[in-house]
Short mmCIF file of C-alpha atoms in Angstrom, two decimals:
data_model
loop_
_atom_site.label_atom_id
_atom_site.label_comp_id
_atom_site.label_asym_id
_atom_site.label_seq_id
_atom_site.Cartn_x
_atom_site.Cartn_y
_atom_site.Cartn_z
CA UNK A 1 7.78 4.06 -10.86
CA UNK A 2 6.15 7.21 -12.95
CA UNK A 3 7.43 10.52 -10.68
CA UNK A 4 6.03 12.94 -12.46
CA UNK A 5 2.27 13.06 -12.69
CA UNK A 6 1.54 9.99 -10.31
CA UNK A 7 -0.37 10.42 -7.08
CA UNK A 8 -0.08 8.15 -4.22
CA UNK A 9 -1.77 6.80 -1.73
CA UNK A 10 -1.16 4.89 1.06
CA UNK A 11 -3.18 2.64 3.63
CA UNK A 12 -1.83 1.49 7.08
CA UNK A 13 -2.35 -1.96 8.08
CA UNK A 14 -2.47 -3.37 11.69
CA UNK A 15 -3.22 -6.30 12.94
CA UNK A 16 -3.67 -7.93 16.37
CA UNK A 17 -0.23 -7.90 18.18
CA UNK A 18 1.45 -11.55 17.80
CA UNK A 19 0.11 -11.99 14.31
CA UNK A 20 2.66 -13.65 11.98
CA UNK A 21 4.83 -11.89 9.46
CA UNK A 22 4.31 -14.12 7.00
CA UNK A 23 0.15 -14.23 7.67
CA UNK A 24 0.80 -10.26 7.92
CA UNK A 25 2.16 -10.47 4.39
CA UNK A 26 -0.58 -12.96 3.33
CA UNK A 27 -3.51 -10.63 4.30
CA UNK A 28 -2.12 -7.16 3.00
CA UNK A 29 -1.70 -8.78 -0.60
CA UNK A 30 -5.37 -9.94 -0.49
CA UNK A 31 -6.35 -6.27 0.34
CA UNK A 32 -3.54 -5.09 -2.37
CA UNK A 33 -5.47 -7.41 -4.94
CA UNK A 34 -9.45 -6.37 -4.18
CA UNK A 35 -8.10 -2.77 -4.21
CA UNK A 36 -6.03 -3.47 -7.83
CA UNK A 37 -9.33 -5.45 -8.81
CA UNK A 38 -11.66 -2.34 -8.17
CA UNK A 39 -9.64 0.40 -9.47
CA UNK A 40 -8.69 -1.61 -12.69
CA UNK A 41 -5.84 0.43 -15.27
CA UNK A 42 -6.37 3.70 -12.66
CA UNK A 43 -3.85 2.28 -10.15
CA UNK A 44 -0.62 2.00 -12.07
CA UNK A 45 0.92 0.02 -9.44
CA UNK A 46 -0.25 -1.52 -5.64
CA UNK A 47 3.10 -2.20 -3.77
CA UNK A 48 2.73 -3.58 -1.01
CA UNK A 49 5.18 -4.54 2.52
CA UNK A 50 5.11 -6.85 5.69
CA UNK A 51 6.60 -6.15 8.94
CA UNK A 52 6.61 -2.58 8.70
CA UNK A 53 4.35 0.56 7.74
CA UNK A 54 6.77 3.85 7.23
CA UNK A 55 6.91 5.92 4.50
CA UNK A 56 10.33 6.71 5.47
CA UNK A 57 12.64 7.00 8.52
CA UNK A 58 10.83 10.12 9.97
CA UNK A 59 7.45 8.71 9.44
CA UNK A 60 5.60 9.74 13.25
CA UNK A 61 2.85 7.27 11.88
CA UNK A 62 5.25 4.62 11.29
CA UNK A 63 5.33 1.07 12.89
CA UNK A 64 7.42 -1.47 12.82
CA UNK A 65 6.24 -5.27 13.83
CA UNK A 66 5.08 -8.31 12.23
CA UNK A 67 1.91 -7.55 12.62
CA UNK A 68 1.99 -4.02 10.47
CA UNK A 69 1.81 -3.83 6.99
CA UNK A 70 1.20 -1.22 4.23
CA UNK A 71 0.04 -0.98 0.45
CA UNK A 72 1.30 1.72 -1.82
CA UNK A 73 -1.18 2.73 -4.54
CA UNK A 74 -0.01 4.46 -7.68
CA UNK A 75 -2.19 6.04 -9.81
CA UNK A 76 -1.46 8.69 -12.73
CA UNK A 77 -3.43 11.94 -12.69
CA UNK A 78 -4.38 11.64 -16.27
CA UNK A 79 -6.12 8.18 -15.96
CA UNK A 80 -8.04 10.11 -12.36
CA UNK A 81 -9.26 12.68 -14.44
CA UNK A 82 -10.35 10.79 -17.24
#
């Protein structure tokens, strides 16, 4: 992924405890898709994971479980300001 230039967002997804990894996985890549759908050739990339929702091992807003998810949106600061 773009380094350089490229700001990125990120949305936290929890759902109600015993949900399913795999239906955990199913939902956030719906979301991932509407929000890729809407923002069109702005988001360079939607990334999205299952089962856990840190950015990285200090994350205090990190959760891990099979019913947390996350999406990842990329998007360059020359197509945002366009």
């Amino acid at each position: 992924f773009p380094s350089d230039q490229t700001e990125v967002y990120i949305s936290r997804i929890e759902l109600e405890k015993g949900t399913r990894v795999e239906t955990t996985d199913r939902i956030v890549r719906e979301i991932a898709t509407q929000i890729k759908g809407h923002l069109g050739d702005k988001a360079l990339h939607v990334v999205t994971t299952a089962g856990e929702s840190s950015v990285d091992i200090s994350d205090p807003k990190g959760a891990v479980g099979s019913n947390t998810g996350m999406i990842r949106i990329f998007m360059s600061k020359r197509l945002k300001m366009s």
